[in-house]
């Protein structure tokens, strides 16, 4: 019987329901014990953290944006920053090293990574300098002194640099002007000749009289120079010099100002090839055109000015090739002899014309007296009719030849145009720049590349060499155009009249230094 009772008890205890119930009871007891112990440990850890935080924050230390709780919890990896301070007499270095710290699995307390000391009280100046450092960096009086020394040294170096820049202003200005007496940084390409019919001028002109033969020159960036990609220290190659003169404003935008050459009476447009190509090399789209007229069938000045206006519109909007690269709001008109008068007439009513260059211009003469179709450009420039000239006169350059003779007679030559430009400046003080100009000891046709026998025999010839005449004229036109368009678009957009005057004086000095004191005389 006893043996049977033992077997029954053993089988009951080893049955599955009995084991499951016993295991559940044991697990519940363990979890309650573990939870109570864990809570006690957390309370003790929280008290230790509060004591450590109070001891660390008593020194007025500023921790990162986490509120000073740079901690690493149990079984978590966190990247922290250990700051090493190294100070000297002249510098204050902040060295940051990244370290990764991992808690032991059996450790149940919070670890503080940052070891600190209480800094000395700071003055107001030190607090201002402190803000220039990183927020995580520690600050000491020694660091403030080092920063003050560094700031003072930097300021002294800046002052010395400014003094050196002041001493080199003269040489830099001379180099800036000298570039206009050489070929510009752009390559020049000539487009095929185009026969353009000015339909908008009808009925002022009809048939073949409305046709213009247009020849365009466009600037093209020079090929890449290997010396620029891999410059040699101390290299002063001419190619590097020319390329360095490309204004930053040109590289920022793809549009170029438009320049239009209007030739003299029955003068072929190809005769101004030197002046046109030199101007184009400085980043200008240059148009030269020939009208369909002869000595027996001439076009009056009103029709000629209307043809010029139509040509500007066509180049700005009508021609696919030029319209993509031309800035229609920046137009320069250049005219020689009668072409100077026509350019001046067009500038009176076309607000797109911002710049005007008159090369030995001629107004009404006995061969083209004042009358219907032949108005006076000088009188138009001197007029104060604000309804017709709401925008004011353009920036004007006047170049005269002292030996004009009967081809540019007194009372109708450059002197009258320059005086009229001065009157216009006084009338529109807020809307125009001071006109400027000079005279050359040359004849009326000495500005051309080649003179015909009739041109040489009818008009006087000056003492100045023709090449020098063209060099100074080309440099003046390019310089005048850049002063009008590029100076206002540069970073120093607030260019003053005194700066313009000083630049013009530098141009005269450079011309006299290059070609002699008697090469030109300034108009006043």
Coordinates of C-alpha atoms in Angstrom, one line a residue:
X1 CA 0.0 0.0 0.0
X2 CA 2.7 2.4 0.9
X3 CA 4.5 1.6 -2.4
X4 CA 1.3 2.3 -4.4
X5 CA 0.8 5.7 -2.6
X6 CA 4.3 6.8 -3.6
X7 CA 3.8 5.9 -7.2
X8 CA 0.5 7.8 -7.4
X9 CA 2.1 11.0 -5.8
X10 CA 5.0 10.8 -8.2
X11 CA 2.9 10.6 -11.3
X12 CA 0.7 13.5 -10.1
X13 CA 3.7 15.8 -9.6
X14 CA 5.3 15.0 -12.9
X15 CA 2.1 15.7 -14.9
X16 CA 2.0 18.7 -17.3
X17 CA -0.7 20.8 -15.6
X18 CA 1.0 20.6 -12.3
X19 CA 4.4 21.7 -13.7
X20 CA 2.9 24.6 -15.7
X21 CA 1.1 26.0 -12.6
X22 CA 4.3 25.7 -10.5
X23 CA 6.4 27.5 -13.2
X24 CA 3.8 30.3 -13.5
X25 CA 3.8 30.9 -9.7
X26 CA 7.6 31.0 -9.6
X27 CA 7.8 33.4 -12.6
X28 CA 5.3 35.8 -11.0
X29 CA 7.2 35.9 -7.8
X30 CA 10.6 36.6 -9.6
X31 CA 9.1 39.4 -11.7
X32 CA 7.7 41.1 -8.6
X33 CA 11.0 40.9 -6.9
X34 CA 12.9 42.1 -9.9
X35 CA 10.6 45.0 -10.4
X36 CA 11.0 46.2 -6.9
X37 CA 14.8 46.0 -7.0
X38 CA 14.9 47.8 -10.3
X39 CA 12.8 50.6 -9.0
X40 CA 15.1 51.0 -6.0
X41 CA 18.1 51.0 -8.2
X42 CA 16.6 53.6 -10.4
X43 CA 15.8 55.8 -7.5
X44 CA 19.4 55.6 -6.2
X45 CA 20.7 56.3 -9.7
X46 CA 18.5 59.4 -10.0
X47 CA 19.7 60.7 -6.7
X48 CA 23.3 60.3 -7.8
X49 CA 22.6 62.0 -11.1
X50 CA 21.0 65.0 -9.3
X51 CA 24.0 65.3 -6.9
X52 CA 26.5 65.2 -9.8
X53 CA 24.5 67.7 -11.9
X54 CA 24.2 70.1 -9.1
X55 CA 28.0 70.0 -8.4
X56 CA 28.8 70.4 -12.1
X57 CA 26.4 73.3 -12.8
X58 CA 27.4 75.3 -9.8
X59 CA 30.3 76.7 -11.8
X60 CA 28.0 78.6 -14.3
X61 CA 29.0 76.2 -17.1
X62 CA 27.1 76.1 -20.3
X63 CA 26.4 72.7 -21.8
X64 CA 25.1 71.9 -25.2
X65 CA 21.5 72.4 -26.2
X66 CA 20.5 69.2 -24.4
X67 CA 20.3 71.1 -21.2
X68 CA 23.5 69.9 -19.7
X69 CA 22.6 66.2 -19.8
X70 CA 25.5 64.8 -21.8
X71 CA 25.0 61.3 -20.5
X72 CA 25.2 57.7 -21.8
X73 CA 22.4 55.4 -20.6
X74 CA 22.5 51.7 -20.1
X75 CA 23.1 49.6 -23.2
X76 CA 23.3 52.7 -25.5
X77 CA 26.1 53.9 -27.7
X78 CA 26.5 57.7 -28.1
X79 CA 29.1 59.7 -29.8
X80 CA 30.5 62.5 -27.6
X81 CA 33.0 65.2 -27.9
X82 CA 36.0 65.6 -25.7
X83 CA 37.4 69.1 -25.8
X84 CA 41.1 69.6 -25.3
X85 CA 42.2 73.1 -24.5
X86 CA 45.6 74.4 -25.5
X87 CA 46.5 78.1 -25.1
X88 CA 49.6 80.1 -25.9
X89 CA 50.6 83.7 -26.0
X90 CA 49.4 84.3 -29.6
X91 CA 46.8 81.7 -30.4
X92 CA 44.0 79.7 -28.9
X93 CA 43.4 76.3 -30.4
X94 CA 40.3 74.2 -30.0
X95 CA 41.0 70.6 -30.7
X96 CA 37.9 68.3 -30.9
X97 CA 38.3 64.5 -30.9
X98 CA 35.4 62.1 -31.4
X99 CA 35.2 59.2 -29.0
X100 CA 32.7 56.4 -28.6
X101 CA 32.0 55.1 -25.1
X102 CA 30.0 52.0 -24.2
X103 CA 28.7 51.2 -20.8
X104 CA 29.2 47.9 -19.2
X105 CA 26.0 45.8 -19.2
X106 CA 26.2 45.2 -15.5
X107 CA 26.7 48.8 -14.6
X108 CA 23.4 50.7 -13.8
X109 CA 24.5 54.2 -13.2
X110 CA 25.0 57.2 -15.5
X111 CA 28.4 58.2 -16.7
X112 CA 29.4 61.9 -17.2
X113 CA 32.1 62.3 -19.9
X114 CA 32.9 66.0 -19.6
X115 CA 35.4 67.0 -16.9
X116 CA 35.2 70.7 -16.1
X117 CA 36.8 73.4 -14.0
X118 CA 35.2 76.7 -12.9
X119 CA 36.4 79.6 -15.1
X120 CA 37.3 83.1 -13.9
X121 CA 34.7 85.9 -14.1
X122 CA 34.6 87.5 -17.5
X123 CA 34.4 91.1 -18.5
X124 CA 31.9 92.5 -21.1
X125 CA 34.6 92.5 -23.8
X126 CA 35.5 88.9 -23.2
X127 CA 31.8 87.9 -23.3
X128 CA 31.5 89.5 -26.7
X129 CA 34.6 87.7 -28.0
X130 CA 33.3 84.5 -26.5
X131 CA 30.3 84.5 -28.8
X132 CA 32.6 84.3 -31.8
X133 CA 33.7 80.8 -30.8
X134 CA 31.7 77.6 -31.0
X135 CA 28.9 77.1 -28.4
X136 CA 30.5 73.9 -27.2
X137 CA 33.9 75.4 -26.5
X138 CA 35.0 76.4 -23.0
X139 CA 36.2 79.9 -22.3
X140 CA 39.0 81.3 -20.1
X141 CA 40.5 84.7 -19.6
X142 CA 43.7 83.5 -21.3
X143 CA 41.7 82.6 -24.4
X144 CA 40.1 86.0 -24.5
X145 CA 43.5 87.7 -24.3
X146 CA 44.8 85.5 -27.1
X147 CA 41.8 86.3 -29.3
X148 CA 42.3 90.0 -28.6
X149 CA 45.9 89.8 -29.7
X150 CA 44.9 87.9 -32.9
X151 CA 42.2 90.5 -33.7
X152 CA 44.7 93.3 -33.2
X153 CA 47.3 91.6 -35.4
X154 CA 44.7 91.0 -38.2
X155 CA 43.6 94.7 -38.0
X156 CA 47.1 95.9 -38.3
X157 CA 47.8 93.7 -41.3
X158 CA 44.6 95.0 -43.0
X159 CA 45.7 98.6 -42.4
X160 CA 49.1 97.9 -44.0
X161 CA 47.4 96.2 -46.9
X162 CA 45.2 99.2 -47.5
X163 CA 48.2 101.5 -47.5
X164 CA 49.9 99.3 -50.1
X165 CA 46.8 99.4 -52.2
X166 CA 46.7 103.2 -52.0
X167 CA 50.3 103.4 -53.1
X168 CA 49.6 101.2 -56.1
X169 CA 46.5 103.0 -57.3
X170 CA 48.4 105.0 -59.8
X171 CA 50.1 102.0 -61.4
X172 CA 46.8 99.9 -61.5
X173 CA 45.0 102.9 -63.1
X174 CA 47.7 103.1 -65.7
X175 CA 47.5 99.4 -66.4
X176 CA 43.7 99.7 -66.7
X177 CA 43.9 102.5 -69.3
X178 CA 46.8 100.9 -71.1
X179 CA 44.7 97.9 -72.2
X180 CA 42.6 100.1 -74.5
X181 CA 45.6 100.8 -76.6
X182 CA 45.9 97.2 -77.5
X183 CA 43.7 94.5 -78.9
X184 CA 40.9 93.5 -76.5
X185 CA 40.5 90.1 -74.9
X186 CA 37.9 88.8 -77.4
X187 CA 38.4 87.3 -80.8
X188 CA 36.5 89.0 -83.6
X189 CA 34.4 87.2 -86.2
X190 CA 32.7 88.7 -89.2
X191 CA 29.3 87.4 -90.2
X192 CA 28.3 87.2 -93.9
X193 CA 26.9 90.4 -95.4
X194 CA 23.1 90.8 -95.1
X195 CA 20.9 92.9 -97.4
X196 CA 18.2 94.3 -95.1
X197 CA 15.1 96.1 -96.3
X198 CA 13.8 98.7 -93.8
X199 CA 10.1 98.3 -94.4
X200 CA 9.2 100.3 -91.4
X201 CA 10.6 103.5 -93.0
X202 CA 8.1 103.3 -95.9
X203 CA 6.8 105.7 -97.3
X204 CA 9.8 108.0 -96.4
X205 CA 11.8 105.7 -98.7
X206 CA 10.7 103.4 -101.4
X207 CA 12.2 100.6 -103.4
X208 CA 15.9 100.2 -103.4
X209 CA 16.4 103.3 -101.3
X210 CA 15.2 101.4 -98.2
X211 CA 17.9 98.7 -98.6
X212 CA 20.9 98.5 -96.3
X213 CA 24.0 96.3 -96.7
X214 CA 24.8 95.3 -93.2
X215 CA 28.2 93.8 -92.1
X216 CA 28.3 92.6 -88.5
X217 CA 31.3 91.8 -86.2
X218 CA 30.7 89.7 -83.2
X219 CA 33.0 89.0 -80.2
X220 CA 34.0 85.5 -79.6
X221 CA 35.8 84.2 -76.4
X222 CA 39.4 83.3 -77.0
X223 CA 40.5 79.7 -76.9
X224 CA 41.6 78.2 -73.6
X225 CA 45.2 78.9 -72.9
X226 CA 47.1 76.0 -71.2
X227 CA 49.1 78.5 -69.3
X228 CA 45.9 79.7 -67.6
X229 CA 44.9 76.2 -66.5
X230 CA 48.4 75.6 -65.1
X231 CA 49.8 79.1 -64.4
X232 CA 53.5 79.4 -63.7
X233 CA 54.5 81.6 -60.7
X234 CA 55.8 84.9 -61.9
X235 CA 54.6 84.4 -65.5
X236 CA 53.7 87.7 -67.3
X237 CA 52.7 86.4 -70.7
X238 CA 50.8 88.7 -73.0
X239 CA 47.9 86.2 -73.4
X240 CA 47.4 86.0 -69.7
X241 CA 47.4 89.7 -69.5
X242 CA 44.8 90.2 -72.1
X243 CA 42.5 87.5 -70.8
X244 CA 42.7 88.9 -67.3
X245 CA 41.1 92.1 -68.6
X246 CA 37.8 90.4 -69.4
X247 CA 35.3 92.2 -67.2
X248 CA 33.4 90.0 -64.8
X249 CA 30.1 91.6 -65.9
X250 CA 30.6 90.1 -69.4
X251 CA 31.1 86.6 -68.1
X252 CA 28.0 86.8 -65.9
X253 CA 25.6 87.6 -68.8
X254 CA 25.5 86.4 -72.4
X255 CA 24.3 89.7 -74.0
X256 CA 26.6 92.3 -75.5
X257 CA 26.0 96.0 -76.0
X258 CA 25.2 97.0 -79.6
X259 CA 27.4 99.5 -81.5
X260 CA 26.5 100.9 -84.9
X261 CA 29.0 102.7 -87.1
X262 CA 27.4 105.3 -89.4
X263 CA 29.8 106.3 -92.2
X264 CA 30.3 109.7 -93.7
X265 CA 28.8 110.9 -96.9
X266 CA 29.5 108.4 -99.7
X267 CA 32.2 106.7 -97.5
X268 CA 32.3 102.9 -97.6
X269 CA 31.7 101.2 -94.3
X270 CA 34.7 99.0 -94.8
X271 CA 36.9 102.1 -94.3
X272 CA 36.3 101.9 -90.5
X273 CA 37.4 98.3 -90.2
X274 CA 40.2 99.1 -87.7
X275 CA 38.0 101.1 -85.4
X276 CA 35.2 98.5 -85.6
X277 CA 37.4 95.5 -84.9
X278 CA 39.1 97.1 -82.0
X279 CA 35.8 98.0 -80.3
X280 CA 34.4 94.5 -81.0
X281 CA 37.5 92.9 -79.3
X282 CA 36.3 94.5 -76.0
X283 CA 33.0 92.7 -76.1
X284 CA 30.6 94.7 -78.4
X285 CA 28.5 93.6 -81.3
X286 CA 29.4 96.1 -84.0
X287 CA 27.3 96.8 -87.1
X288 CA 28.5 98.7 -90.2
X289 CA 26.2 99.5 -93.0
X290 CA 26.0 101.1 -96.4
X291 CA 23.0 103.0 -97.7
X292 CA 21.7 102.8 -101.3
X293 CA 22.5 106.3 -102.4
X294 CA 24.7 108.1 -104.9
X295 CA 25.9 111.7 -105.5
X296 CA 22.8 112.2 -107.7
X297 CA 20.3 110.4 -105.5
X298 CA 21.0 111.2 -101.9
X299 CA 18.8 110.5 -98.8
X300 CA 18.0 113.4 -96.5
X301 CA 19.0 113.3 -92.8
X302 CA 15.5 112.5 -91.6
X303 CA 15.3 109.3 -93.7
X304 CA 18.8 108.4 -92.8
X305 CA 18.0 108.6 -89.1
X306 CA 14.9 106.5 -89.6
X307 CA 17.0 103.9 -91.4
X308 CA 19.3 103.8 -88.4
X309 CA 16.4 103.4 -86.0
X310 CA 15.1 100.5 -88.1
X311 CA 18.5 98.9 -88.1
X312 CA 18.7 99.0 -84.3
X313 CA 15.3 97.4 -84.0
X314 CA 16.1 94.7 -86.5
X315 CA 19.4 93.8 -84.8
X316 CA 17.7 93.6 -81.4
X317 CA 14.6 91.7 -82.4
X318 CA 14.4 90.8 -86.1
X319 CA 17.6 88.9 -86.8
X320 CA 17.9 85.5 -85.2
X321 CA 21.7 85.4 -84.9
X322 CA 22.2 88.9 -83.4
X323 CA 19.0 89.0 -81.4
X324 CA 20.3 86.2 -79.2
X325 CA 23.5 88.0 -78.2
X326 CA 22.5 91.7 -78.3
X327 CA 21.3 93.8 -75.4
X328 CA 18.6 96.0 -77.0
X329 CA 18.7 98.5 -74.1
X330 CA 22.5 99.2 -74.4
X331 CA 23.2 100.9 -77.7
X332 CA 26.3 102.9 -78.7
X333 CA 26.1 105.1 -81.8
X334 CA 29.4 106.0 -83.6
X335 CA 29.4 108.4 -86.5
X336 CA 32.0 110.1 -88.6
X337 CA 31.4 113.3 -90.6
X338 CA 27.8 113.4 -91.7
X339 CA 27.3 110.0 -89.9
X340 CA 28.1 111.9 -86.7
X341 CA 25.2 114.2 -87.3
X342 CA 22.8 111.4 -88.1
X343 CA 23.8 109.5 -85.0
X344 CA 23.2 112.6 -82.9
X345 CA 19.8 113.1 -84.4
X346 CA 18.8 109.5 -83.7
X347 CA 20.0 109.8 -80.1
X348 CA 17.6 112.7 -79.5
X349 CA 14.5 110.5 -79.7
X350 CA 15.7 106.9 -79.2
X351 CA 15.9 106.0 -75.5
X352 CA 17.8 102.8 -76.3
X353 CA 20.9 104.9 -77.2
X354 CA 22.9 105.3 -73.9
X355 CA 26.2 106.2 -75.4
X356 CA 27.3 108.5 -78.3
X357 CA 30.8 108.9 -80.0
X358 CA 31.1 111.6 -82.6
X359 CA 34.3 111.4 -84.8
X360 CA 34.9 114.8 -86.4
X361 CA 31.1 115.4 -86.9
X362 CA 29.7 117.9 -89.4
X363 CA 26.3 119.6 -89.1
X364 CA 24.6 121.7 -91.8
X365 CA 26.9 123.2 -94.4
X366 CA 26.5 125.0 -97.7
X367 CA 26.2 121.7 -99.4
X368 CA 23.4 120.5 -97.0
X369 CA 21.8 123.7 -95.7
X370 CA 19.2 123.9 -93.0
X371 CA 15.8 123.0 -94.4
X372 CA 13.1 120.3 -94.7
X373 CA 14.7 116.9 -94.3
X374 CA 18.0 118.5 -93.1
X375 CA 17.5 119.6 -89.5
X376 CA 20.4 120.8 -87.3
X377 CA 21.6 118.2 -84.8
X378 CA 23.4 120.9 -82.8
X379 CA 20.1 122.8 -82.4
X380 CA 18.4 119.6 -81.4
X381 CA 21.0 118.9 -78.7
X382 CA 20.7 122.4 -77.3
X383 CA 16.9 122.3 -77.3
X384 CA 15.2 122.1 -73.9
X385 CA 12.1 120.4 -75.2
X386 CA 11.6 117.9 -72.5
X387 CA 8.7 116.3 -74.2
X388 CA 11.0 115.1 -77.0
X389 CA 13.9 114.3 -74.7
X390 CA 12.4 112.8 -71.6
X391 CA 15.3 110.6 -70.8
X392 CA 18.1 113.2 -71.3
X393 CA 21.1 113.1 -73.6
X394 CA 23.4 110.1 -73.8
X395 CA 27.0 110.0 -72.6
X396 CA 28.8 111.9 -75.3
X397 CA 32.4 111.8 -76.6
X398 CA 33.5 114.2 -79.3
X399 CA 36.7 113.8 -81.3
X400 CA 37.8 116.5 -83.6
X401 CA 40.4 117.0 -86.4
X402 CA 42.3 120.3 -86.4
X403 CA 42.8 120.2 -90.1
X404 CA 39.2 119.7 -91.2
X405 CA 39.2 122.6 -93.7
X406 CA 36.3 122.8 -96.0
X407 CA 35.3 119.2 -95.3
X408 CA 34.4 120.2 -91.7
X409 CA 34.1 124.0 -91.7
X410 CA 34.0 126.2 -88.7
X411 CA 30.6 126.8 -87.3
X412 CA 29.5 123.3 -88.2
X413 CA 32.3 121.1 -86.9
X414 CA 33.2 119.3 -83.6
X415 CA 33.4 122.4 -81.5
X416 CA 29.7 123.2 -82.0
X417 CA 28.7 119.6 -81.1
X418 CA 30.8 119.7 -78.0
X419 CA 29.3 123.0 -76.9
X420 CA 25.8 121.6 -77.6
X421 CA 26.6 118.6 -75.4
X422 CA 27.6 120.8 -72.6
X423 CA 24.4 122.8 -72.9
X424 CA 22.4 119.6 -72.8
X425 CA 24.3 118.5 -69.7
X426 CA 23.3 121.7 -67.9
X427 CA 19.7 121.2 -68.9
X428 CA 19.5 117.6 -67.8
X429 CA 21.9 117.6 -64.8
X430 CA 20.4 114.5 -63.2
X431 CA 20.1 112.5 -66.4
X432 CA 23.4 112.8 -68.1
X433 CA 27.1 112.6 -67.7
X434 CA 29.6 115.4 -68.4
X435 CA 30.6 115.3 -72.1
X436 CA 34.3 115.0 -72.9
X437 CA 36.5 115.0 -75.9
X438 CA 39.8 116.1 -77.5
X439 CA 41.3 117.2 -80.8
X440 CA 44.0 115.6 -82.9
X441 CA 46.4 117.2 -85.4
X442 CA 44.8 115.3 -88.3
X443 CA 42.7 115.8 -91.3
X444 CA 39.0 115.0 -91.8
X445 CA 39.6 111.6 -93.5
X446 CA 42.7 110.6 -91.5
X447 CA 40.4 108.4 -89.4
X448 CA 39.8 106.0 -92.3
X449 CA 41.9 102.9 -93.0
X450 CA 42.6 104.0 -96.5
X451 CA 41.9 107.3 -98.2
X452 CA 41.0 107.7 -101.8
X453 CA 42.8 110.2 -104.1
X454 CA 39.8 112.5 -104.1
X455 CA 39.5 112.4 -100.3
X456 CA 43.2 113.2 -99.9
X457 CA 43.1 116.1 -102.4
X458 CA 39.9 117.7 -101.3
X459 CA 40.5 117.7 -97.5
X460 CA 43.6 118.8 -95.6
X461 CA 46.0 116.3 -94.1
X462 CA 47.3 116.7 -90.5
X463 CA 50.8 116.3 -89.1
X464 CA 49.9 113.4 -86.9
X465 CA 50.5 109.9 -88.3
X466 CA 47.4 108.2 -89.5
X467 CA 48.1 105.1 -87.4
X468 CA 48.5 107.2 -84.3
X469 CA 45.2 108.9 -85.1
X470 CA 43.3 105.6 -85.4
X471 CA 45.0 104.2 -82.3
X472 CA 44.0 107.0 -80.1
X473 CA 40.5 107.2 -81.6
X474 CA 39.9 103.4 -81.2
X475 CA 41.1 103.5 -77.6
X476 CA 38.9 106.5 -76.7
X477 CA 35.8 104.9 -78.1
X478 CA 36.3 101.6 -76.3
X479 CA 37.2 103.4 -73.1
X480 CA 34.1 105.6 -73.4
X481 CA 31.8 102.7 -74.0
X482 CA 33.2 100.7 -71.0
X483 CA 32.8 103.8 -68.8
X484 CA 29.2 104.0 -69.9
X485 CA 28.1 100.4 -69.7
X486 CA 30.6 98.3 -67.7
X487 CA 31.2 100.8 -64.8
X488 CA 27.6 101.0 -63.8
X489 CA 27.2 97.2 -64.0
X490 CA 30.2 96.4 -61.8
X491 CA 30.1 95.7 -58.1
X492 CA 30.9 99.4 -57.4
X493 CA 27.7 100.5 -59.0
X494 CA 27.8 103.9 -57.2
X495 CA 30.5 105.3 -59.4
X496 CA 30.8 109.1 -58.9
X497 CA 31.5 111.9 -61.4
X498 CA 34.9 112.4 -59.8
X499 CA 35.8 108.8 -60.5
X500 CA 34.8 109.3 -64.2
X501 CA 36.8 112.5 -64.3
X502 CA 39.9 110.9 -62.8
X503 CA 39.7 108.0 -65.3
X504 CA 39.5 110.4 -68.2
X505 CA 42.5 112.3 -66.9
X506 CA 44.4 109.0 -66.7
X507 CA 43.4 108.3 -70.3
X508 CA 44.9 111.7 -71.5
X509 CA 48.1 111.1 -69.5
X510 CA 48.5 107.6 -71.0
X511 CA 47.9 108.9 -74.5
X512 CA 50.5 111.6 -74.1
X513 CA 53.0 109.2 -72.5
X514 CA 52.6 106.8 -75.4
X515 CA 52.4 109.1 -78.4
X516 CA 53.9 112.4 -77.2
X517 CA 52.6 115.5 -75.4
X518 CA 51.4 117.1 -78.7
X519 CA 49.3 114.0 -79.8
X520 CA 46.0 115.4 -78.5
X521 CA 44.4 118.4 -76.8
X522 CA 41.5 118.1 -74.4
X523 CA 38.3 119.9 -75.1
X524 CA 37.0 122.1 -72.3

